[in-house]
Coordinates of C-alpha atoms and ligand atoms in Angstrom, one line a residue:
X1436 CA 0.0 -0.1 0.0
X1437 CA 1.2 3.5 -1.0
X1438 CA 2.2 6.3 1.3
X1439 CA 0.1 9.6 1.4
X1440 CA 1.3 12.3 -0.8
X1441 CA -0.4 15.2 0.7
X1442 CA -1.2 17.8 -1.5
X1443 CA -3.8 20.1 0.2
X1444 CA -2.8 22.9 2.8
X1445 CA -1.4 21.4 6.0
X1446 CA -2.2 22.7 9.5
X1447 CA -1.4 20.7 12.4
X1448 CA -1.4 17.0 11.7
X1449 CA -3.3 14.7 14.0
X1450 CA -1.4 11.4 13.1
X1451 CA 1.2 12.9 10.4
X1452 CA 1.7 10.3 7.7
X1453 CA -0.6 7.3 8.9
X1454 CA -4.0 8.6 8.2
X1455 CA -5.0 11.1 5.4
X1456 CA -8.1 11.8 3.5
X1457 CA -8.4 11.2 -0.2
X1458 CA -10.9 11.7 -2.8
X1459 CA -12.9 8.5 -3.8
X1460 CA -12.6 9.4 -7.6
X1461 CA -9.6 7.3 -8.7
X1462 CA -8.9 9.8 -11.4
X1463 CA -8.7 12.7 -9.3
X1464 CA -7.2 11.0 -6.1
X1465 CA -6.4 14.5 -4.4
X1466 CA -5.2 13.9 -0.6
X1467 CA -5.6 16.2 2.3
X1468 CA -4.2 16.0 5.7
X1469 CA -6.5 14.5 8.4
X1470 CA -6.3 17.8 10.3
X1471 CA -8.4 19.5 7.5
X1472 CA -12.2 20.0 7.9
X1473 CA -13.9 18.9 4.8
X1474 CA -17.0 17.4 3.4
X1475 CA -16.1 17.2 -0.4
X1476 CA -12.9 17.0 -2.6
X1477 CA -11.6 20.5 -3.3
X1478 CA -10.5 19.6 -6.7
X1479 CA -13.6 17.4 -8.2
X1480 CA -16.4 17.9 -5.4
X1481 CA -16.3 13.9 -5.0
X1482 CA -16.7 12.3 -1.6
X1483 CA -13.7 11.8 0.5
X1484 CA -12.4 8.7 2.3
X1485 CA -10.1 8.3 5.3
X1486 CA -7.1 6.3 4.2
X1487 CA -4.1 4.8 6.0
X1488 CA -0.7 4.1 5.5
X1489 CA -1.4 0.5 7.0
X1490 CA 2.4 -0.6 6.6
X1491 CA 3.3 2.0 9.3
X1492 CA 0.3 0.8 11.8
X1493 CA 0.6 -2.2 13.8
X1494 CA -2.4 -4.0 12.6
X1495 CA -3.1 -7.5 14.3
X1496 CA -2.4 -10.5 12.0
X1497 CA -5.7 -11.9 13.2
X1498 CA -9.3 -10.6 13.6
X1499 CA -9.5 -12.9 16.9
X1500 CA -7.1 -10.6 18.3
X1501 CA -9.7 -7.9 19.1
X1502 CA -11.6 -10.5 21.5
X1503 CA -8.8 -9.8 23.7
X1504 CA -9.7 -6.2 24.2
X1505 CA -12.6 -7.2 26.3
X1506 CA -10.2 -8.1 29.1
X1507 CA -9.2 -4.5 29.1
X1508 CA -12.7 -3.2 29.3
X1509 CA -12.2 -1.2 32.5
X1510 CA -10.6 1.2 29.9
X1511 CA -13.2 3.3 28.1
X1512 CA -11.1 2.8 24.8
X1513 CA -11.7 -1.0 25.0
X1514 CA -15.2 -0.9 26.5
X1515 CA -16.3 1.2 23.5
X1516 CA -17.4 -1.4 20.8
X1517 CA -16.2 1.2 18.1
X1518 CA -12.7 1.9 19.6
X1519 CA -12.2 -1.6 20.5
X1520 CA -11.0 -1.8 17.0
X1521 CA -9.0 1.3 17.0
X1522 CA -6.1 -0.3 14.9
X1523 CA -8.7 -0.5 12.1
X1524 CA -9.6 3.3 12.4
X1525 CA -6.4 5.0 13.7
X1526 CA -7.3 8.5 12.5
X1527 CA -6.9 10.0 16.0
X1528 CA -4.4 9.1 18.9
X1529 CA -6.2 6.6 21.4
X1530 CA -6.0 8.8 24.2
X1531 CA -7.7 11.7 22.3
X1532 CA -10.8 9.5 21.1
X1533 CA -14.3 10.5 22.5
X1534 CA -16.5 7.9 23.9
X1535 CA -19.8 7.5 25.9
X1536 CA -19.9 3.6 25.6
X1537 CA -21.4 3.1 22.4
X1538 CA -21.3 -0.1 20.4
X1539 CA -22.6 -2.6 23.1
X1540 CA -24.7 -4.2 20.7
X1541 CA -26.4 -7.7 19.9
X1542 CA -26.0 -10.2 17.1
X1543 CA -29.2 -12.3 17.9
X1544 CA -30.0 -15.6 16.2
X1545 CA -33.7 -15.0 15.4
X1546 CA -35.1 -18.4 14.5
X1547 CA -38.9 -16.8 14.6
X1548 CA -37.9 -14.2 12.0
X1549 CA -36.0 -16.8 9.9
X1550 CA -39.3 -18.7 9.4
X1551 CA -41.0 -15.5 8.3
X1552 CA -38.1 -14.7 6.0
X1553 CA -38.0 -18.1 4.6
X1554 CA -34.7 -19.0 5.7
X1555 CA -33.7 -22.2 7.4
X1556 CA -33.7 -22.1 11.2
X1557 CA -30.2 -20.9 12.9
X1558 CA -29.8 -19.0 9.6
X1559 CA -30.9 -15.6 10.4
X1560 CA -29.2 -12.9 12.4
X1561 CA -30.3 -9.4 13.6
X1562 CA -27.8 -6.9 14.6
X1563 CA -29.4 -4.9 17.0
X1564 CA -27.9 -1.3 16.7
X1565 CA -30.7 0.2 18.7
X1566 CA -28.9 -0.7 21.9
X1567 CA -26.5 2.1 21.4
X1568 CA -26.8 5.0 24.0
X1569 CA -28.9 7.1 21.8
X1570 CA -31.0 4.4 20.6
X1571 CA -29.6 3.9 16.8
X1572 CA -26.5 3.3 15.0
X1573 CA -25.5 6.7 14.5
X1574 CA -23.4 6.5 17.8
X1575 CA -20.8 4.3 15.9
X1576 CA -20.3 7.4 13.6
X1577 CA -20.8 10.1 15.9
X1578 CA -18.2 9.2 18.3
X1579 CA -15.8 9.3 15.4
X1580 CA -17.0 12.4 14.1
X1581 CA -17.1 14.2 17.5
X1582 CA -13.3 12.9 18.0
X1583 CA -12.4 14.6 14.9
X1584 CA -14.5 17.6 15.4
X1585 CA -12.9 18.2 18.9
X1586 CA -9.4 17.6 17.6
X1587 CA -9.7 20.5 14.8
X1588 CA -10.9 22.8 17.4
X1589 CA -14.6 22.9 16.5
X1590 CA -16.9 24.7 19.2
X1591 CA -20.3 23.9 17.3
X1592 CA -21.4 21.0 15.1
X1593 CA -24.4 20.6 12.9
X1594 CA -26.6 18.0 11.0
X1595 CA -29.5 17.5 8.9
X1596 CA -31.7 14.7 10.4
X1597 CA -34.5 12.7 9.9
X1598 CA -34.1 12.2 13.7
X1599 CA -31.4 9.7 14.6
X1600 CA -28.4 11.6 13.6
X1601 CA -29.9 14.4 15.5
X1602 CA -30.4 12.5 18.7
X1603 CA -26.8 11.3 18.7
X1604 CA -25.1 14.5 17.9
X1605 CA -27.3 16.2 20.7
X1606 CA -26.4 13.4 23.0
X1607 CA -22.7 13.5 22.5
X1608 CA -22.8 17.2 22.7
X1609 CA -24.6 17.3 26.1
X1610 CA -22.7 14.2 27.5
X1611 CA -19.2 15.4 26.7
X1612 CA -19.8 19.2 27.1
X1613 CA -17.4 19.7 24.0
X1614 CA -19.7 21.5 21.8
X1615 CA -22.9 22.9 21.1
X1616 CA -25.3 20.8 18.8
X1617 CA -27.2 22.7 15.8
X1618 CA -29.7 20.4 14.4
X1619 CA -31.9 20.9 11.0
X1620 CA -35.0 19.1 10.6
X1621 CA -38.0 19.1 8.1
X1622 CA -41.1 20.2 9.4
X1623 CA -43.5 17.2 10.7
X1624 CA -40.9 14.8 9.3
X1625 CA -39.4 13.5 12.6
X1626 CA -40.8 11.0 15.0
X1627 CA -41.6 12.2 18.7
X1628 CA -39.2 9.8 20.2
X1629 CA -36.2 11.3 18.1
X1630 CA -37.4 14.7 18.5
X1631 CA -37.9 14.5 22.1
X1632 CA -34.2 13.6 22.5
X1633 CA -32.8 16.3 20.7
X1634 CA -35.0 18.8 22.6
X1635 CA -34.2 17.3 26.1
X1636 CA -30.4 16.9 25.3
X1637 CA -30.5 20.8 24.6
X1638 CA -29.4 21.1 21.1
X1639 CA -30.5 24.2 19.0
X1640 CA -33.1 22.7 16.8
X1641 CA -33.9 24.3 13.6
X1642 CA -37.2 23.4 12.0
X1643 CA -37.2 24.1 8.3
X1644 CA -40.3 24.6 6.1
X1645 CA -39.1 21.4 3.9
X1646 CA -38.0 17.8 4.0
X1647 CA -34.9 16.0 4.8
X1648 CA -33.4 16.6 1.3
X1649 CA -33.9 20.4 1.9
X1650 CA -32.6 20.5 5.3
X1651 CA -29.4 18.5 3.8
X1652 CA -28.8 21.0 1.4
X1653 CA -29.2 24.1 3.8
X1654 CA -27.0 22.6 6.5
X1655 CA -24.1 22.1 4.1
X1656 CA -24.8 25.9 3.0
X1657 CA -25.0 27.5 6.4
X1658 CA -22.4 25.3 8.1
X1659 CA -20.0 26.7 5.2
X1660 CA -20.8 30.2 5.7
X1661 CA -20.4 30.1 9.5
X1662 CA -17.6 27.7 9.7
X1663 CA -19.6 25.1 11.8
X1664 CA -18.7 21.6 11.7
X1665 CA -20.8 19.1 9.8
X1666 CA -21.6 15.6 11.3
X1667 CA -23.6 14.0 8.5
X1668 CA -22.4 11.1 6.8
X1669 CA -20.7 13.1 4.3
X1670 CA -18.3 13.5 7.0
X1671 CA -15.8 10.7 6.3
X1672 CA -14.9 10.4 9.6
X1673 CA -18.2 9.0 10.8
X1674 CA -18.1 6.2 8.2
X1675 CA -15.1 5.2 9.9
X1676 CA -16.8 4.5 13.1
X1677 CA -19.6 2.7 11.3
X1678 CA -17.1 0.4 10.0
X1679 CA -17.0 -1.3 13.4
X1680 CA -20.7 -2.7 13.1
X1681 CA -19.3 -5.2 10.7
X1682 CA -16.3 -6.0 12.8
X1683 CA -18.7 -6.7 15.7
X1684 CA -20.9 -8.8 13.3
X1685 CA -17.8 -10.8 12.5
X1686 CA -16.9 -11.3 16.1
X1687 CA -20.4 -12.3 17.2
X1688 CA -20.0 -15.0 14.3
X1689 CA -16.5 -16.1 15.6
X1690 CA -15.1 -14.3 12.7
X1691 CA -16.9 -16.4 10.1
X1692 CA -18.1 -14.3 7.2
X1693 CA -21.7 -14.7 6.7
X1694 CA -23.3 -14.7 3.0
X1695 CA -25.2 -11.6 3.1
X1696 CA -25.4 -8.2 4.9
X1697 CA -28.9 -6.7 4.5
X1698 CA -29.1 -3.0 5.4
X1699 CA -31.9 -0.2 4.8
X1700 CA -30.7 2.4 2.5
X1701 CA -31.5 6.1 3.3
X1702 CA -28.5 8.4 2.9
X1703 CA -26.4 5.4 2.2
X1704 CA -23.8 5.9 4.9
X1705 CA -24.0 2.5 6.5
X1706 CA -23.8 0.6 3.3
X1707 CA -20.7 2.8 2.2
X1708 CA -18.9 2.0 5.5
X1709 CA -19.6 -1.5 5.3
X1710 CA -18.2 -1.9 2.0
X1711 CA -15.2 0.1 3.2
X1712 CA -14.9 -2.3 6.2
X1713 CA -14.9 -5.3 3.8
X1714 CA -12.4 -3.7 1.1
X1715 CA -10.0 -3.0 3.9
X1716 CA -10.4 -6.4 5.8
X1717 CA -9.8 -8.2 2.4
X1718 CA -6.8 -5.8 1.5
X1719 CA -5.2 -6.4 5.0
X1720 CA -5.8 -10.4 4.6
X1721 CA -7.7 -10.3 7.7
X1722 CA -10.7 -12.2 5.7
X1723 CA -10.8 -14.4 2.7
X1724 CA -14.1 -13.7 1.2
X1725 CA -16.5 -10.9 1.5
X1726 CA -20.4 -11.2 2.2
X1727 CA -22.9 -10.0 -0.5
X1728 CA -24.4 -6.7 0.2
X1729 CA -28.2 -5.9 -0.1
X1730 CA -29.4 -2.6 0.3
X1731 CA -33.1 -1.9 0.8
X1732 CA -35.0 1.2 -0.1
X1733 CA -38.4 2.0 1.1
X1734 CA -40.7 2.2 -2.3
X1735 CA -41.6 5.8 -1.4
X1736 CA -37.8 6.9 -1.3
X1737 CA -36.2 4.5 -3.8
X1738 CA -33.6 6.7 -5.6
X1739 CA -30.8 3.9 -5.2
X1740 CA -33.3 1.3 -6.6
X1741 CA -34.2 3.4 -9.5
X1742 CA -30.8 4.2 -10.4
X1743 CA -29.0 0.9 -9.7
X1744 CA -31.6 -1.7 -10.4
X1745 CA -33.5 0.2 -13.1
X1746 CA -31.2 2.4 -14.9
X1747 CA -28.2 0.3 -14.6
X1748 CA -25.9 2.9 -12.7
X1749 CA -22.7 1.1 -11.5
X1750 CA -19.4 2.2 -9.8
X1751 CA -17.7 1.5 -13.2
X1752 CA -14.1 1.8 -11.8
X1753 CA -14.7 4.9 -10.0
X1754 CA -16.5 6.7 -13.1
X1755 CA -20.1 6.0 -12.7
X1756 CA -22.3 7.8 -15.3
X1757 CA -23.4 11.0 -13.3
X1758 CA -25.6 12.1 -16.2
X1759 CA -27.9 9.4 -15.4
X1760 CA -28.1 10.7 -11.8
X1761 CA -28.7 14.4 -13.1
X1762 CA -31.4 13.4 -15.3
X1763 CA -33.1 11.4 -12.5
X1764 CA -33.0 14.2 -10.2
X1765 CA -34.3 16.8 -12.8
X1766 CA -37.2 14.2 -13.3
X1767 CA -37.9 14.3 -9.7
X1768 CA -37.8 18.2 -9.6
X1769 CA -40.0 18.2 -12.6
X1770 CA -42.6 16.5 -11.0
X1771 CA -42.1 18.0 -7.7
X1772 CA -41.6 14.4 -6.3
X1773 CA -40.9 14.4 -2.7
X1774 CA -39.8 11.1 -0.6
X1775 CA -42.7 9.6 1.4
X1776 CA -42.7 6.7 3.6
X1777 CA -43.8 5.7 7.0
X1778 CA -40.0 4.6 7.5
X1779 CA -39.4 8.3 8.2
X1780 CA -35.5 7.6 9.1
X1781 CA -35.0 6.6 5.3
X1782 CA -37.4 9.3 3.8
X1783 CA -34.7 10.5 1.5
X1784 CA -34.3 11.1 -2.0
X1785 CA -31.0 12.3 -2.4
X1786 CA -28.5 10.2 -0.9
X1787 CA -25.4 11.9 -0.4
X1788 CA -23.3 8.9 -0.4
X1789 CA -24.6 7.6 -3.5
X1790 CA -21.0 7.1 -5.3
X1791 CA -19.5 5.4 -2.1
X1792 CA -22.3 3.2 -2.1
X1793 CA -22.0 2.1 -5.7
X1794 CA -18.2 1.5 -4.7
X1795 CA -19.4 -1.2 -1.9
X1796 CA -22.3 -2.8 -4.3
X1797 CA -19.3 -3.3 -6.7
X1798 CA -17.0 -4.9 -4.1
X1799 CA -19.6 -7.0 -2.4
X1800 CA -21.5 -8.1 -5.6
X1801 CA -24.4 -6.1 -4.2
X1802 CA -28.2 -5.9 -5.1
X1803 CA -30.7 -3.2 -4.1
X1804 CA -34.3 -3.6 -3.5
X1805 CA -37.3 -1.7 -2.6
X1806 CA -40.2 -2.7 -0.3
X1807 CA -43.4 -1.2 0.5
X1808 CA -44.8 0.4 3.6
X1809 CA -47.0 -2.6 4.2
X1810 CA -44.0 -4.9 4.0
X1811 CA -42.2 -2.8 6.0
X1812 CA -44.7 -2.7 8.9
X1813 CA -45.5 -6.4 8.6
X1814 CA -41.6 -7.3 8.9
X1815 CA -41.5 -5.0 11.8
X1816 CA -44.4 -6.5 13.6
X1817 CA -42.6 -10.0 13.0
X1818 CA -39.3 -8.7 14.3
X1819 CA -41.0 -7.4 17.5
X1820 CA -43.0 -10.5 18.0
X1821 CA -39.5 -12.4 17.8
X1822 CA -38.0 -10.2 20.4
X1823 CA -36.4 -7.1 20.8
X1824 CA -38.1 -4.9 18.2
X1825 CA -37.0 -2.1 15.9
X1826 CA -38.4 1.1 14.2
X1827 CA -39.8 1.1 10.8
X1828 CA -36.9 2.0 8.6
X1829 CA -34.8 -0.9 10.5
X1830 CA -37.6 -3.8 9.5
X1831 CA -36.8 -2.6 5.7
X1832 CA -33.9 -5.1 6.1
X1833 CA -36.1 -7.8 6.9
X1834 CA -38.7 -7.1 4.6
X1835 CA -36.0 -6.9 1.8
X1836 CA -34.3 -10.4 2.9
X1837 CA -37.7 -12.0 2.8
X1838 CA -38.3 -10.5 -0.9
X1839 CA -34.7 -11.7 -2.1
X1840 CA -35.5 -15.1 -0.6
X1841 CA -39.0 -15.3 -2.4
X1842 CA -36.9 -14.2 -5.6
X1843 CA -34.6 -17.2 -5.1
X1844 CA -31.6 -14.4 -4.9
X1845 CA -31.0 -15.5 -1.2
X1846 CA -31.0 -19.4 -0.7
X1847 CA -32.8 -20.8 2.3
X1848 CA -29.3 -22.4 3.3
X1849 CA -27.6 -18.9 3.1
X1850 CA -26.6 -17.1 6.4
X1851 CA -28.2 -13.6 6.5
X1852 CA -27.3 -10.8 8.8
X1853 CA -30.0 -8.1 8.8
X1854 CA -29.1 -4.6 10.4
X1855 CA -31.7 -3.2 12.6
X1856 CA -30.5 0.3 12.8
X1857 CA -33.0 1.7 15.3
X1858 CA -34.8 1.0 18.6
X1859 CA -38.5 0.1 18.6
X1860 CA -39.4 3.1 21.1
X1861 CA -37.9 5.5 18.4
X1862 CA -41.4 5.7 16.6
X1863 CA -44.0 4.3 18.9
X1864 CA -46.9 6.2 16.5
X1865 CA -46.3 3.6 13.6
X1866 CA -46.5 0.7 15.9
X1867 CA -49.5 1.5 17.9
X1868 CA -51.6 2.4 14.8
X1869 CA -50.6 -0.9 13.3
X1870 CA -51.8 -3.0 16.4
X1871 CA -54.8 -0.5 17.1
X1872 CA -58.7 -1.6 17.2
X1873 CA -59.5 2.0 16.0
X1874 CA -60.1 1.7 12.3
X1875 CA -59.9 5.6 12.0
X1876 CA -56.7 5.8 13.7
X1877 CA -55.4 3.0 11.5
X1878 CA -56.3 4.9 8.4
X1879 CA -55.2 8.3 9.5
X1880 CA -51.6 7.1 10.3
X1881 CA -51.2 4.2 7.6
X1882 CA -54.1 4.2 5.3
X1883 CA -52.6 7.5 3.2
X1884 CA -49.3 5.1 3.0
X1885 CA -51.1 2.4 1.2
X1886 CA -51.0 0.2 4.1
X1887 CA -54.5 -1.9 4.0
X1888 CA -54.0 -4.6 6.7
X1889 CA -52.2 -5.2 9.8
X1890 CA -51.5 -8.9 9.1
X1891 CA -49.8 -9.5 12.6
X1892 CA -51.7 -7.5 14.8
X1893 CA -51.6 -8.0 18.5
X1894 CA -54.8 -6.0 19.4
X1895 CA -55.5 -5.1 23.0
X1896 CA -58.7 -6.6 24.2
X1897 CA -61.2 -4.1 25.7
X1898 CA -63.1 -5.3 28.8
X1899 CA -65.5 -3.7 31.3
X1900 CA -64.0 -2.6 34.6
X1901 CA -65.2 -5.9 36.3
X1902 CA -63.2 -8.9 37.5
X1903 CA -65.3 -11.6 36.1
X1904 CA -65.1 -10.0 32.6
X1905 CA -61.3 -9.6 33.0
X1906 CA -60.8 -13.4 33.8
X1907 CA -63.3 -14.4 31.3
X1908 CA -61.2 -12.4 28.5
X1909 CA -57.9 -13.8 29.7
X1910 CA -59.1 -17.4 29.8
X1911 CA -60.5 -16.9 26.3
X1912 CA -57.3 -15.3 25.0
X1913 CA -54.7 -17.2 26.6
Ligands
F0G2280 N1 -32.3 3.4 9.7 C1 -32.3 4.4 10.5 C2 -33.1 4.0 11.9 C3 -31.6 5.6 10.3 O1 -31.9 6.8 11.2 C4 -31.2 5.8 9.1 C5 -30.9 7.2 8.8 C6 -31.0 4.9 8.2 C7 -31.6 3.5 8.7 C8 -30.5 5.0 6.9 O2 -29.1 5.0 7.1 O3 -28.3 7.0 5.7 O4 -26.8 5.0 6.5 O5 -28.5 4.8 4.8 N2 -30.9 8.3 9.4 C9 -30.5 9.5 9.3 C10 -30.8 10.6 10.3 C11 -30.5 10.0 7.8 O6 -30.7 11.5 10.0 O7 -30.9 10.2 11.3 P1 -28.3 5.4 6.0

């Protein structure tokens, strides 16, 4: 692997010569010190990666080395499910990393859900990222972004959000006291669970008369003007933290690589980070083969599906046909088309990590599918009935796995890991509406989304306030 040749201007280097930023476009390849704050390449405007001069880093020769880190869990660095893997994302010195104990998550063998998906028993695993301190996978990336922000002297950090990024940023800001959180949200587009977190943690909450795509554009403009640090997943440091979700999946499988990783696709940060994780593990000789990647859009926010599966857009050795993308966005604009799904976390039409995701799909022989809100809510009900539960966007992964099984793309004997990105309690409105006995409530919340039935509803039983009637109901239903 090559040494970094730094071409950008160079302030203080955080780890001189070991980590650097590089444009993902191979024809550009512009490099920049890690001490610089950017969300795009200065030369060509494409996305940036964090790269490492691996020859100068003491990377363990076996992934099983990382299990030893548990023995040191009295140290916050090793307790963190992100920084436990510091050698695989060494852009900041170990003593400078920010952690609130993120990444203590669970890979659960889910036989009940395997049956729903159509997989053989023992073959479906659910990675519960909702167990993070702010209740979603975002904490994996936020600890890395805040580490970098702090090292570069940032006093304010901002994001546009469908709710989970903002909850995570607000939490890191208040727990650490290192910076002020400023969050941009679309109006009426964020679930109460997530909004309540940002408000309670004390973030400055800017509600824009628009949707997530509008908020995303504005946060980039305003942050540039005011010199505010941006923590959306266009921030390449965030994706370094999100790589560790895959390290923990492999660890839980005793370092056996599964056949499939299935993940919901919104802004496409996770899928991009997972691809980078596997590219690097393979490059370092730490795994022999890579899993296939399935990215699942909601049908009402299906840009990746439209571009990848319908229009044949590919990574194409780093030269994707951006004309196809521009035409697609022009068409959306001409129709004033807006993203619309019950899975509000992935209600995004202009995913900022599109090109990185194409690279991940290329490397992991990926597929992209879209699932309806009906399929998402039925899958969510089954995940909940099988155990810990998740928010609607997360269940897109399970609904997608089921679809791919039905198509025969995933075989019954394949080992499949679905990423459950957010906690069940993030969005109780959709859950309660699904299980309600009140048809009006059902229609109000779900009917407009094309959801016509609750196939797996567990309805409350209404009884008079009398012991006899209650006893009768319990005997009848249990
Ligand atoms: N699942 C959940 C629960 C999310 O909150 C998000 C993104 C995604 C999936 C999509 O992940 O962007 O990596 O493809 N939420 C962002 C937010 C956009 O603002 O909280 P992605």
